[in-house]
Each structure stands twice: as structure tokens, then as C-alpha cells.
PDB file of C-alpha atoms in Angstrom:
ATOM      1  CA  MET A  31     -63.543  35.816 -30.300  1.00  0.00           C
ATOM      2  CA  SER A  32     -61.944  34.100 -27.607  1.00  0.00           C
ATOM      3  CA  ILE A  33     -64.216  32.460 -24.854  1.00  0.00           C
ATOM      4  CA  ARG A  34     -63.725  33.813 -20.811  1.00  0.00           C
ATOM      5  CA  THR A  35     -65.106  32.873 -17.445  1.00  0.00           C
ATOM      6  CA  GLN A  36     -65.179  35.190 -14.897  1.00  0.00           C
ATOM      7  CA  THR A  37     -64.538  33.555 -11.273  1.00  0.00           C
ATOM      8  CA  GLN A  38     -67.147  34.636  -8.395  1.00  0.00           C
ATOM      9  CA  ALA A  39     -64.591  35.831  -5.505  1.00  0.00           C
ATOM     10  CA  GLY A  40     -62.268  38.264  -7.538  1.00  0.00           C
ATOM     11  CA  GLY A  41     -64.279  38.632 -11.091  1.00  0.00           C
ATOM     12  CA  THR A  42     -60.385  37.799 -12.707  1.00  0.00           C
ATOM     13  CA  ASP A  43     -59.928  36.077 -16.296  1.00  0.00           C
ATOM     14  CA  LEU A  44     -59.633  32.580 -16.671  1.00  0.00           C
ATOM     15  CA  ASP A  45     -58.478  31.154 -19.990  1.00  0.00           C
ATOM     16  CA  PRO A  46     -59.624  27.662 -20.518  1.00  0.00           C
ATOM     17  CA  SER A  47     -56.295  27.294 -23.104  1.00  0.00           C
ATOM     18  CA  LEU A  48     -54.543  27.393 -19.357  1.00  0.00           C
ATOM     19  CA  MET A  49     -55.897  24.735 -18.087  1.00  0.00           C
ATOM     20  CA  GLN A  50     -55.452  23.142 -21.320  1.00  0.00           C
ATOM     21  CA  GLN A  51     -51.884  23.629 -21.395  1.00  0.00           C
ATOM     22  CA  ALA A  52     -51.824  22.160 -17.935  1.00  0.00           C
ATOM     23  CA  ILE A  53     -53.616  19.380 -18.516  1.00  0.00           C
ATOM     24  CA  ARG A  54     -51.097  18.021 -21.413  1.00  0.00           C
ATOM     25  CA  LEU A  55     -48.626  19.530 -19.379  1.00  0.00           C
ATOM     26  CA  VAL A  56     -49.294  16.731 -16.757  1.00  0.00           C
ATOM     27  CA  GLN A  57     -49.435  14.376 -19.922  1.00  0.00           C
ATOM     28  CA  SER A  58     -46.331  14.880 -21.179  1.00  0.00           C
ATOM     29  CA  THR A  59     -44.896  11.805 -22.173  1.00  0.00           C
ATOM     30  CA  PRO A  60     -41.592  10.993 -20.949  1.00  0.00           C
ATOM     31  CA  PRO A  61     -42.304  12.971 -18.049  1.00  0.00           C
ATOM     32  CA  THR A  62     -40.831  16.579 -17.404  1.00  0.00           C
ATOM     33  CA  TRP A  63     -39.946  17.764 -13.866  1.00  0.00           C
ATOM     34  CA  GLN A  64     -42.733  20.478 -14.376  1.00  0.00           C
ATOM     35  CA  SER A  65     -45.257  18.112 -15.002  1.00  0.00           C
ATOM     36  CA  ALA A  66     -43.898  15.711 -12.173  1.00  0.00           C
ATOM     37  CA  PHE A  67     -44.628  19.382 -10.024  1.00  0.00           C
ATOM     38  CA  LEU A  68     -47.806  19.994 -10.895  1.00  0.00           C
ATOM     39  CA  SER A  69     -49.149  16.635 -10.509  1.00  0.00           C
ATOM     40  CA  ASN A  70     -47.719  15.712  -7.508  1.00  0.00           C
ATOM     41  CA  LEU A  71     -48.962  19.635  -6.571  1.00  0.00           C
ATOM     42  CA  VAL A  72     -52.942  18.583  -7.617  1.00  0.00           C
ATOM     43  CA  ILE A  73     -52.594  15.754  -5.600  1.00  0.00           C
ATOM     44  CA  PHE A  74     -50.525  16.302  -2.857  1.00  0.00           C
ATOM     45  CA  LEU A  75     -54.092  19.393  -2.399  1.00  0.00           C
ATOM     46  CA  LEU A  76     -56.480  17.095  -3.064  1.00  0.00           C
ATOM     47  CA  GLY A  77     -54.876  14.228  -0.632  1.00  0.00           C
ATOM     48  CA  SER A  78     -54.066  17.192   2.204  1.00  0.00           C
ATOM     49  CA  PRO A  79     -56.197  15.470   4.343  1.00  0.00           C
ATOM     50  CA  LEU A  80     -54.567  11.743   5.088  1.00  0.00           C
ATOM     51  CA  LEU A  81     -51.588  12.964   4.467  1.00  0.00           C
ATOM     52  CA  ALA A  82     -51.507  15.014   7.768  1.00  0.00           C
ATOM     53  CA  SER A  83     -52.939  11.909   8.992  1.00  0.00           C
ATOM     54  CA  GLY A  84     -49.383   9.486   8.762  1.00  0.00           C
ATOM     55  CA  LEU A  85     -47.129  12.791   8.290  1.00  0.00           C
ATOM     56  CA  SER A  86     -45.663  15.302  10.195  1.00  0.00           C
ATOM     57  CA  LEU A  87     -45.735  19.162   8.432  1.00  0.00           C
ATOM     58  CA  PRO A  88     -41.948  18.753   8.309  1.00  0.00           C
ATOM     59  CA  GLY A  89     -43.193  15.665   6.693  1.00  0.00           C
ATOM     60  CA  ILE A  90     -44.962  16.171   3.765  1.00  0.00           C
ATOM     61  CA  GLY A  91     -43.073  18.607   2.686  1.00  0.00           C
ATOM     62  CA  ALA A  92     -40.113  15.416   2.317  1.00  0.00           C
ATOM     63  CA  ALA A  93     -43.076  13.666   0.483  1.00  0.00           C
ATOM     64  CA  PHE A  94     -43.832  16.372  -1.886  1.00  0.00           C
ATOM     65  CA  LEU A  95     -39.541  16.309  -2.243  1.00  0.00           C
ATOM     66  CA  LEU A  96     -40.419  12.354  -2.995  1.00  0.00           C
ATOM     67  CA  GLY A  97     -42.783  12.793  -5.559  1.00  0.00           C
ATOM     68  CA  THR A  98     -41.894  14.748  -7.445  1.00  0.00           C
ATOM     69  CA  LEU A  99     -38.435  12.539  -8.208  1.00  0.00           C
ATOM     70  CA  THR A 100     -40.598   9.314  -7.891  1.00  0.00           C
ATOM     71  CA  TRP A 101     -43.007  11.225 -10.946  1.00  0.00           C
ATOM     72  CA  ARG A 102     -39.956  12.764 -12.534  1.00  0.00           C
ATOM     73  CA  ALA A 103     -38.481   9.549 -13.263  1.00  0.00           C
ATOM     74  CA  PHE A 104     -41.017   7.047 -13.771  1.00  0.00           C
ATOM     75  CA  GLY A 105     -44.895   9.023 -14.042  1.00  0.00           C
ATOM     76  CA  SER A 106     -47.743   7.775 -12.757  1.00  0.00           C
ATOM     77  CA  SER A 107     -46.999   4.383 -12.183  1.00  0.00           C
ATOM     78  CA  GLY A 108     -43.917   4.780  -9.945  1.00  0.00           C
ATOM     79  CA  PHE A 109     -45.656   7.320  -8.005  1.00  0.00           C
ATOM     80  CA  LEU A 110     -48.616   5.501  -7.337  1.00  0.00           C
ATOM     81  CA  LEU A 111     -46.172   2.871  -6.687  1.00  0.00           C
ATOM     82  CA  VAL A 112     -44.961   5.309  -3.368  1.00  0.00           C
ATOM     83  CA  ALA A 113     -48.729   6.656  -3.190  1.00  0.00           C
ATOM     84  CA  THR A 114     -50.059   3.075  -2.415  1.00  0.00           C
ATOM     85  CA  TYR A 115     -46.975   2.090  -0.132  1.00  0.00           C
ATOM     86  CA  PHE A 116     -48.205   5.739   2.222  1.00  0.00           C
ATOM     87  CA  VAL A 117     -51.574   4.883   1.838  1.00  0.00           C
ATOM     88  CA  ILE A 118     -50.924   1.394   3.465  1.00  0.00           C
ATOM     89  CA  GLY A 119     -48.355   1.475   5.706  1.00  0.00           C
ATOM     90  CA  THR A 120     -50.514   4.089   7.449  1.00  0.00           C
ATOM     91  CA  ALA A 121     -52.840   2.668   7.700  1.00  0.00           C
ATOM     92  CA  VAL A 122     -51.654  -0.293   9.787  1.00  0.00           C
ATOM     93  CA  THR A 123     -49.390   2.043  11.978  1.00  0.00           C
ATOM     94  CA  LYS A 124     -53.277   2.875  12.589  1.00  0.00           C
ATOM     95  CA  VAL A 125     -54.043  -0.177  14.028  1.00  0.00           C
ATOM     96  CA  LYS A 126     -54.519  -1.165  17.429  1.00  0.00           C
ATOM     97  CA  MET A 127     -53.267   2.538  17.805  1.00  0.00           C
ATOM     98  CA  ALA A 128     -54.292   2.982  21.854  1.00  0.00           C
ATOM     99  CA  GLN A 129     -52.993  -0.240  22.553  1.00  0.00           C
ATOM    100  CA  LYS A 130     -49.503   0.487  21.167  1.00  0.00           C
ATOM    101  CA  GLU A 131     -49.138   3.245  23.229  1.00  0.00           C
ATOM    102  CA  ALA A 132     -50.583   1.057  25.957  1.00  0.00           C
ATOM    103  CA  GLN A 133     -48.027  -1.198  25.680  1.00  0.00           C
ATOM    104  CA  GLY A 134     -45.060   1.564  24.592  1.00  0.00           C
ATOM    105  CA  VAL A 135     -44.697   0.161  21.166  1.00  0.00           C
ATOM    106  CA  ALA A 136     -46.222   2.235  19.328  1.00  0.00           C
ATOM    107  CA  GLU A 137     -44.969   4.993  16.571  1.00  0.00           C
ATOM    108  CA  LYS A 138     -44.230   8.503  17.817  1.00  0.00           C
ATOM    109  CA  ARG A 139     -46.808  11.465  17.227  1.00  0.00           C
ATOM    110  CA  LYS A 140     -49.900   9.039  16.744  1.00  0.00           C
ATOM    111  CA  GLY A 141     -47.607   7.931  14.000  1.00  0.00           C
ATOM    112  CA  ARG A 142     -47.180  10.952  12.505  1.00  0.00           C
ATOM    113  CA  ARG A 143     -43.802  10.240  10.711  1.00  0.00           C
ATOM    114  CA  GLY A 144     -41.605  12.918  10.082  1.00  0.00           C
ATOM    115  CA  PRO A 145     -38.961  13.364   7.764  1.00  0.00           C
ATOM    116  CA  GLY A 146     -35.722  11.408   8.341  1.00  0.00           C
ATOM    117  CA  SER A 147     -38.886   8.420   8.382  1.00  0.00           C
ATOM    118  CA  VAL A 148     -40.165   9.644   5.015  1.00  0.00           C
ATOM    119  CA  ILE A 149     -36.019   9.763   3.238  1.00  0.00           C
ATOM    120  CA  GLY A 150     -35.074   6.600   5.829  1.00  0.00           C
ATOM    121  CA  SER A 151     -38.231   4.923   3.695  1.00  0.00           C
ATOM    122  CA  SER A 152     -37.129   6.290   0.332  1.00  0.00           C
ATOM    123  CA  ALA A 153     -32.990   6.965   0.107  1.00  0.00           C
ATOM    124  CA  ALA A 154     -32.762   3.224  -2.174  1.00  0.00           C
ATOM    125  CA  GLY A 155     -35.403   4.557  -4.267  1.00  0.00           C
ATOM    126  CA  CYS A 156     -35.055   8.035  -4.687  1.00  0.00           C
ATOM    127  CA  PHE A 157     -31.198   6.554  -6.053  1.00  0.00           C
ATOM    128  CA  CYS A 158     -33.182   4.715  -8.410  1.00  0.00           C
ATOM    129  CA  ALA A 159     -35.076   7.374  -9.067  1.00  0.00           C
ATOM    130  CA  PHE A 160     -32.028   9.783  -9.850  1.00  0.00           C
ATOM    131  CA  LEU A 161     -29.645   7.416 -11.864  1.00  0.00           C
ATOM    132  CA  SER A 162     -32.611   6.742 -13.929  1.00  0.00           C
ATOM    133  CA  ILE A 163     -33.606  10.369 -14.405  1.00  0.00           C
ATOM    134  CA  TYR A 164     -29.908  11.623 -16.159  1.00  0.00           C
ATOM    135  CA  GLY A 165     -29.645   8.105 -17.562  1.00  0.00           C
ATOM    136  CA  ILE A 166     -26.259   6.409 -16.041  1.00  0.00           C
ATOM    137  CA  GLY A 167     -25.998   3.010 -17.383  1.00  0.00           C
ATOM    138  CA  GLY A 168     -28.038   3.301 -20.282  1.00  0.00           C
ATOM    139  CA  GLU A 169     -31.517   2.043 -22.054  1.00  0.00           C
ATOM    140  CA  ALA A 170     -29.812  -1.499 -20.546  1.00  0.00           C
ATOM    141  CA  PHE A 171     -29.436  -0.689 -16.768  1.00  0.00           C
ATOM    142  CA  ALA A 172     -32.650   1.339 -17.067  1.00  0.00           C
ATOM    143  CA  ARG A 173     -35.234  -2.034 -16.174  1.00  0.00           C
ATOM    144  CA  LEU A 174     -32.780  -2.459 -13.031  1.00  0.00           C
ATOM    145  CA  LEU A 175     -33.211   0.339 -11.818  1.00  0.00           C
ATOM    146  CA  GLU A 176     -36.885   0.235 -12.199  1.00  0.00           C
ATOM    147  CA  LEU A 177     -36.746  -3.095 -10.482  1.00  0.00           C
ATOM    148  CA  GLY A 178     -34.230  -1.395  -7.802  1.00  0.00           C
ATOM    149  CA  PHE A 179     -37.160   1.093  -7.474  1.00  0.00           C
ATOM    150  CA  VAL A 180     -40.204  -1.190  -6.474  1.00  0.00           C
ATOM    151  CA  ALA A 181     -37.818  -3.716  -4.636  1.00  0.00           C
ATOM    152  CA  SER A 182     -37.117  -0.735  -2.054  1.00  0.00           C
ATOM    153  CA  PHE A 183     -40.608  -0.159  -1.512  1.00  0.00           C
ATOM    154  CA  CYS A 184     -41.526  -3.886  -1.671  1.00  0.00           C
ATOM    155  CA  THR A 185     -38.881  -4.123   1.312  1.00  0.00           C
ATOM    156  CA  LYS A 186     -40.080  -1.294   3.450  1.00  0.00           C
ATOM    157  CA  LEU A 187     -44.091  -2.180   3.413  1.00  0.00           C
ATOM    158  CA  SER A 188     -42.931  -5.633   4.159  1.00  0.00           C
ATOM    159  CA  ASP A 189     -41.221  -4.475   6.844  1.00  0.00           C
ATOM    160  CA  THR A 190     -44.030  -1.674   8.085  1.00  0.00           C
ATOM    161  CA  VAL A 191     -46.644  -4.355   7.510  1.00  0.00           C
ATOM    162  CA  SER A 192     -44.921  -6.936   9.432  1.00  0.00           C
ATOM    163  CA  SER A 193     -43.368  -4.493  12.607  1.00  0.00           C
ATOM    164  CA  GLU A 194     -46.988  -3.146  13.170  1.00  0.00           C
ATOM    165  CA  ILE A 195     -49.560  -6.353  13.074  1.00  0.00           C
ATOM    166  CA  GLY A 196     -47.533  -7.819  14.902  1.00  0.00           C
ATOM    167  CA  LYS A 197     -47.129  -4.758  17.272  1.00  0.00           C
ATOM    168  CA  ALA A 198     -50.900  -5.759  17.197  1.00  0.00           C
ATOM    169  CA  TYR A 199     -51.528  -9.238  17.266  1.00  0.00           C
ATOM    170  CA  GLY A 200     -48.779 -10.909  17.244  1.00  0.00           C
ATOM    171  CA  LYS A 201     -49.483 -13.812  20.414  1.00  0.00           C
ATOM    172  CA  THR A 202     -46.152 -15.123  20.691  1.00  0.00           C
ATOM    173  CA  THR A 203     -42.633 -12.524  19.765  1.00  0.00           C
ATOM    174  CA  TYR A 204     -39.798 -14.354  18.902  1.00  0.00           C
ATOM    175  CA  LEU A 205     -36.102 -12.934  18.798  1.00  0.00           C
ATOM    176  CA  VAL A 206     -34.584 -13.939  15.686  1.00  0.00           C
ATOM    177  CA  THR A 207     -31.164 -14.414  16.729  1.00  0.00           C
ATOM    178  CA  SER A 208     -32.578 -16.841  19.248  1.00  0.00           C
ATOM    179  CA  PHE A 209     -35.728 -17.193  18.899  1.00  0.00           C
ATOM    180  CA  LYS A 210     -36.328 -16.792  22.937  1.00  0.00           C
ATOM    181  CA  ILE A 211     -39.739 -15.311  23.506  1.00  0.00           C
ATOM    182  CA  VAL A 212     -39.264 -11.498  23.906  1.00  0.00           C
ATOM    183  CA  PRO A 213     -41.977  -8.280  24.619  1.00  0.00           C
ATOM    184  CA  ARG A 214     -43.939  -7.085  21.554  1.00  0.00           C
ATOM    185  CA  GLY A 215     -41.960  -4.449  20.663  1.00  0.00           C
ATOM    186  CA  THR A 216     -38.442  -5.123  20.952  1.00  0.00           C
ATOM    187  CA  GLU A 217     -36.061  -4.422  18.498  1.00  0.00           C
ATOM    188  CA  GLY A 218     -35.533  -7.691  16.445  1.00  0.00           C
ATOM    189  CA  ALA A 219     -37.911  -9.276  17.646  1.00  0.00           C
ATOM    190  CA  VAL A 220     -40.303 -11.330  14.785  1.00  0.00           C
ATOM    191  CA  SER A 221     -44.189 -13.146  14.992  1.00  0.00           C
ATOM    192  CA  VAL A 222     -46.163 -15.423  12.964  1.00  0.00           C
ATOM    193  CA  GLU A 223     -48.742 -13.439  12.538  1.00  0.00           C
ATOM    194  CA  GLY A 224     -46.217  -9.891  11.426  1.00  0.00           C
ATOM    195  CA  THR A 225     -44.651 -12.368   9.202  1.00  0.00           C
ATOM    196  CA  LEU A 226     -47.030 -13.560   7.311  1.00  0.00           C
ATOM    197  CA  ALA A 227     -48.947  -9.962   7.230  1.00  0.00           C
ATOM    198  CA  GLY A 228     -45.637  -8.327   5.792  1.00  0.00           C
ATOM    199  CA  LEU A 229     -44.981 -11.809   3.728  1.00  0.00           C
ATOM    200  CA  LEU A 230     -49.136 -10.609   1.513  1.00  0.00           C
ATOM    201  CA  ALA A 231     -47.675  -6.905   2.257  1.00  0.00           C
ATOM    202  CA  SER A 232     -44.722  -7.582  -0.796  1.00  0.00           C
ATOM    203  CA  MET A 233     -46.111  -9.784  -2.794  1.00  0.00           C
ATOM    204  CA  LEU A 234     -49.147  -6.702  -3.248  1.00  0.00           C
ATOM    205  CA  LEU A 235     -47.388  -4.399  -3.639  1.00  0.00           C
ATOM    206  CA  ALA A 236     -45.384  -6.313  -6.693  1.00  0.00           C
ATOM    207  CA  PHE A 237     -48.399  -7.157  -8.525  1.00  0.00           C
ATOM    208  CA  ILE A 238     -49.863  -3.567  -8.171  1.00  0.00           C
ATOM    209  CA  SER A 239     -46.544  -3.054 -10.374  1.00  0.00           C
ATOM    210  CA  CYS A 240     -47.080  -5.588 -12.584  1.00  0.00           C
ATOM    211  CA  LEU A 241     -50.516  -4.538 -13.421  1.00  0.00           C
ATOM    212  CA  MET A 242     -48.878  -0.947 -13.879  1.00  0.00           C
ATOM    213  CA  GLY A 243     -46.097  -2.337 -16.066  1.00  0.00           C
ATOM    214  CA  GLU A 244     -43.227  -1.630 -14.028  1.00  0.00           C
ATOM    215  CA  ILE A 245     -41.939  -4.936 -14.037  1.00  0.00           C
ATOM    216  CA  LYS A 246     -43.189  -8.811 -15.157  1.00  0.00           C
ATOM    217  CA  VAL A 247     -43.822 -12.028 -13.352  1.00  0.00           C
ATOM    218  CA  PRO A 248     -40.745 -13.395 -12.242  1.00  0.00           C
ATOM    219  CA  GLU A 249     -39.567 -10.113 -11.307  1.00  0.00           C
ATOM    220  CA  ALA A 250     -41.885  -9.144  -8.795  1.00  0.00           C
ATOM    221  CA  ILE A 251     -41.416 -13.030  -7.621  1.00  0.00           C
ATOM    222  CA  ILE A 252     -37.881 -11.640  -6.810  1.00  0.00           C
ATOM    223  CA  CYS A 253     -39.039  -8.643  -5.244  1.00  0.00           C
ATOM    224  CA  VAL A 254     -41.086 -10.245  -2.758  1.00  0.00           C
ATOM    225  CA  VAL A 255     -38.152 -13.595  -2.010  1.00  0.00           C
ATOM    226  CA  ALA A 256     -35.805  -9.703  -1.543  1.00  0.00           C
ATOM    227  CA  SER A 257     -37.752  -7.892   0.730  1.00  0.00           C
ATOM    228  CA  GLN A 258     -38.100 -11.176   2.606  1.00  0.00           C
ATOM    229  CA  ILE A 259     -34.614 -11.878   3.247  1.00  0.00           C
ATOM    230  CA  ALA A 260     -33.486  -7.978   3.166  1.00  0.00           C
ATOM    231  CA  ASN A 261     -36.393  -7.714   6.583  1.00  0.00           C
ATOM    232  CA  LEU A 262     -33.998 -10.846   8.415  1.00  0.00           C
ATOM    233  CA  GLY A 263     -30.892  -9.416   7.925  1.00  0.00           C
ATOM    234  CA  GLU A 264     -32.905  -5.696   9.302  1.00  0.00           C
ATOM    235  CA  SER A 265     -33.974  -8.052  12.325  1.00  0.00           C
ATOM    236  CA  ILE A 266     -30.805  -9.621  12.363  1.00  0.00           C
ATOM    237  CA  ILE A 267     -29.251  -5.691  12.447  1.00  0.00           C
ATOM    238  CA  GLY A 268     -32.050  -5.004  15.099  1.00  0.00           C
ATOM    239  CA  ALA A 269     -31.529  -7.623  17.042  1.00  0.00           C
ATOM    240  CA  THR A 270     -27.361  -7.609  17.419  1.00  0.00           C
ATOM    241  CA  LEU A 271     -26.427  -3.895  16.925  1.00  0.00           C
ATOM    242  CA  GLN A 272     -28.834  -1.740  16.503  1.00  0.00           C
ATOM    243  CA  GLU A 273     -29.172   1.610  19.719  1.00  0.00           C
ATOM    244  CA  LYS A 274     -25.904  -0.948  20.872  1.00  0.00           C
ATOM    245  CA  GLU A 275     -22.826   0.326  23.755  1.00  0.00           C
ATOM    246  CA  GLY A 276     -20.954   2.139  20.271  1.00  0.00           C
ATOM    247  CA  PHE A 277     -23.787   1.516  17.950  1.00  0.00           C
ATOM    248  CA  GLN A 278     -26.196   4.559  19.275  1.00  0.00           C
ATOM    249  CA  TRP A 279     -25.510   5.975  15.461  1.00  0.00           C
ATOM    250  CA  LEU A 280     -27.961   3.009  14.780  1.00  0.00           C
ATOM    251  CA  ASN A 281     -30.854   4.359  14.702  1.00  0.00           C
ATOM    252  CA  ASN A 282     -34.306   3.474  12.979  1.00  0.00           C
ATOM    253  CA  ASP A 283     -33.997   5.711  10.146  1.00  0.00           C
ATOM    254  CA  VAL A 284     -30.881   3.985   9.613  1.00  0.00           C
ATOM    255  CA  VAL A 285     -31.086   0.953  10.176  1.00  0.00           C
ATOM    256  CA  ASN A 286     -34.914   1.560   7.796  1.00  0.00           C
ATOM    257  CA  VAL A 287     -31.617   2.450   4.637  1.00  0.00           C
ATOM    258  CA  ILE A 288     -30.018  -0.963   5.039  1.00  0.00           C
ATOM    259  CA  ASN A 289     -32.907  -2.070   5.077  1.00  0.00           C
ATOM    260  CA  ILE A 290     -34.237  -1.276   2.033  1.00  0.00           C
ATOM    261  CA  SER A 291     -30.729  -0.710   0.221  1.00  0.00           C
ATOM    262  CA  MET A 292     -30.084  -4.551   0.731  1.00  0.00           C
ATOM    263  CA  GLY A 293     -33.761  -5.357  -0.584  1.00  0.00           C
ATOM    264  CA  SER A 294     -33.358  -2.804  -4.409  1.00  0.00           C
ATOM    265  CA  VAL A 295     -29.908  -4.315  -4.465  1.00  0.00           C
ATOM    266  CA  LEU A 296     -30.950  -7.960  -4.141  1.00  0.00           C
ATOM    267  CA  ALA A 297     -33.719  -7.875  -5.873  1.00  0.00           C
ATOM    268  CA  VAL A 298     -30.968  -6.579  -9.287  1.00  0.00           C
ATOM    269  CA  LEU A 299     -28.049  -8.726  -8.556  1.00  0.00           C
ATOM    270  CA  MET A 300     -31.404 -11.683  -8.664  1.00  0.00           C
ATOM    271  CA  GLN A 301     -32.033 -10.731 -11.926  1.00  0.00           C
ATOM    272  CA  GLN A 302     -28.794 -10.324 -12.701  1.00  0.00           C
ATOM    273  CA  MET A 303     -27.395 -13.809 -11.192  1.00  0.00           C
ATOM    274  CA  VAL A 304     -31.456 -15.647 -11.850  1.00  0.00           C
ATOM    275  CA  LEU A 305     -33.236 -14.654 -14.850  1.00  0.00           C
ATOM    276  CA  GLN A 306     -30.122 -13.778 -17.349  1.00  0.00           C
ATOM    277  CA  LYS A 307     -28.849 -17.355 -16.665  1.00  0.00           C
ATOM    278  CA  TRP A 308     -32.668 -18.703 -17.363  1.00  0.00           C
ATOM    279  CA  HIS A 309     -32.966 -16.961 -20.305  1.00  0.00           C
ATOM    280  CA  ALA A 310     -29.829 -17.296 -21.000  1.00  0.00           C
TER     281      ALA A 310
END
């Protein structure tokens, strides 16, 4: 005789075997689209207050698609990496928000980012995830895709943290191309405080990736180095081209795509040029 439990609200029957099937689906190895969707849905429902504080409604929709894609490609460890990026990125964006607003350098909508920002911050990672899902390049290329995925988020987190901490605590900000002192929030400006904070953020995310088995220690070092080079390149683009005459299309979201793509590609190239030769 099957055991059934009645819900108080509608008096309908809920078969415990359905819950068992759902749990087995979530634990599917390797992940499937169904398990990725269900896992992502549960986490998004539980984390909705945090998501609402950091994303607009369309931004949450874009993040849901990103989360499902990430879980399908790299499982729970890949999802946790993106979630860690989001939590830290949202937290630093809120730091000294009133001060940033008064100075006119705060993110719009109290730091709640829209779909453009989500896509701009994850485009390279999504590209790596798609290639991984469909096995492009075979087994040998799979590790490089995961490295590129991790490097892209290390780069973006480092960029976000350095920018937000620099705007909040940077005592002196310099234009990266000339080292001329400029106001906080100037495109292409850097500060010692922001740069160090961004470096630590990329190290933290790379370390977490190591703990989860996504990358190894030498690859984590590569991710950190690649992220810093990419962020320097992004600052140069911001100082020389972004939203200048003839480059109005080069807005913050487009620069984000260029930034994380540089970090991802650099990490893969460094792995091939440095680690492969080292092992050879």
C-alpha cells in the first residue's frame, strides 16, 4: 500500500516518490537540461531576496538562463562559481552606495543590474559552456573550456571589485595611460586600493575553483595573471576609446564582453604556451 501525504491547502495527494524522482534528477551525473533547470529553479526561488537586491526583473530572467546553462555545462561546481561571483559583486556594489551616488559614480538603479550587464559579464563564460555541452573539440578541449570559463569570471569579479572599491575607498585615482590624477569613476582610472582589492578577488575565486576541482593550482595562477592583464587592457580601452567620438557604441556592456573575452583567451593561451611546455 503506497504511502501518501495530504497537503493542508488543497487536500490533494502528493506522492513521496515524486520527490525522490526530483532528487534523483537534480543529482544526475552528468547534468541534463532537466536537472539543470530544476536545480536552478529551486536555488533561484530560495535566493530570490538576494537576487532582487542585485538584479532587475529582466536581469533575473537573464541570470536564470545563465544559471541553467552553467549547471548543464559544468554541474554544481560551475554554478557555485557563478553564484560566488554574483554574491561578492553585488556586495561590493552596495559598499558606500550613498557616497557613490553623491559623487555621481554609483551604478544605476541602486546597483541593480539589468540583462545587458548580465550578458556582458557572462558572454565568454556562456560561449565556453555551449562549446562544452556539445563537445566541441573533444575531451582534450574540455579542460581548456572549463579553464576559459573560470578565467572569464575571475576577470569580471576582479574588474567589478577593483572598480567599486576604488570608487569607495580610492584615495588617489590615476588615468592608466598617463598616470594623471583624475576624479573617481573616470573611465580608465585606477587606484592602489581598487587594484589590490581586485587582485585579491580574482585570487579568491580561483582558489574556490581549485577547491571544487574545476582547475588545478597552476591553472588558478594563470587565471589570476590573465585577469589582471585583461583588466589593464580594459582600463586602456576605457581611457582611450570608450564612448569617445566615433566609439559611442563602445558602452560599458560591450567593454565588459571584450574584458572577459580577453581574460578567457589569455588563460587558454597561457595554459598551452606555459604549462604544456613545462610538462613537455
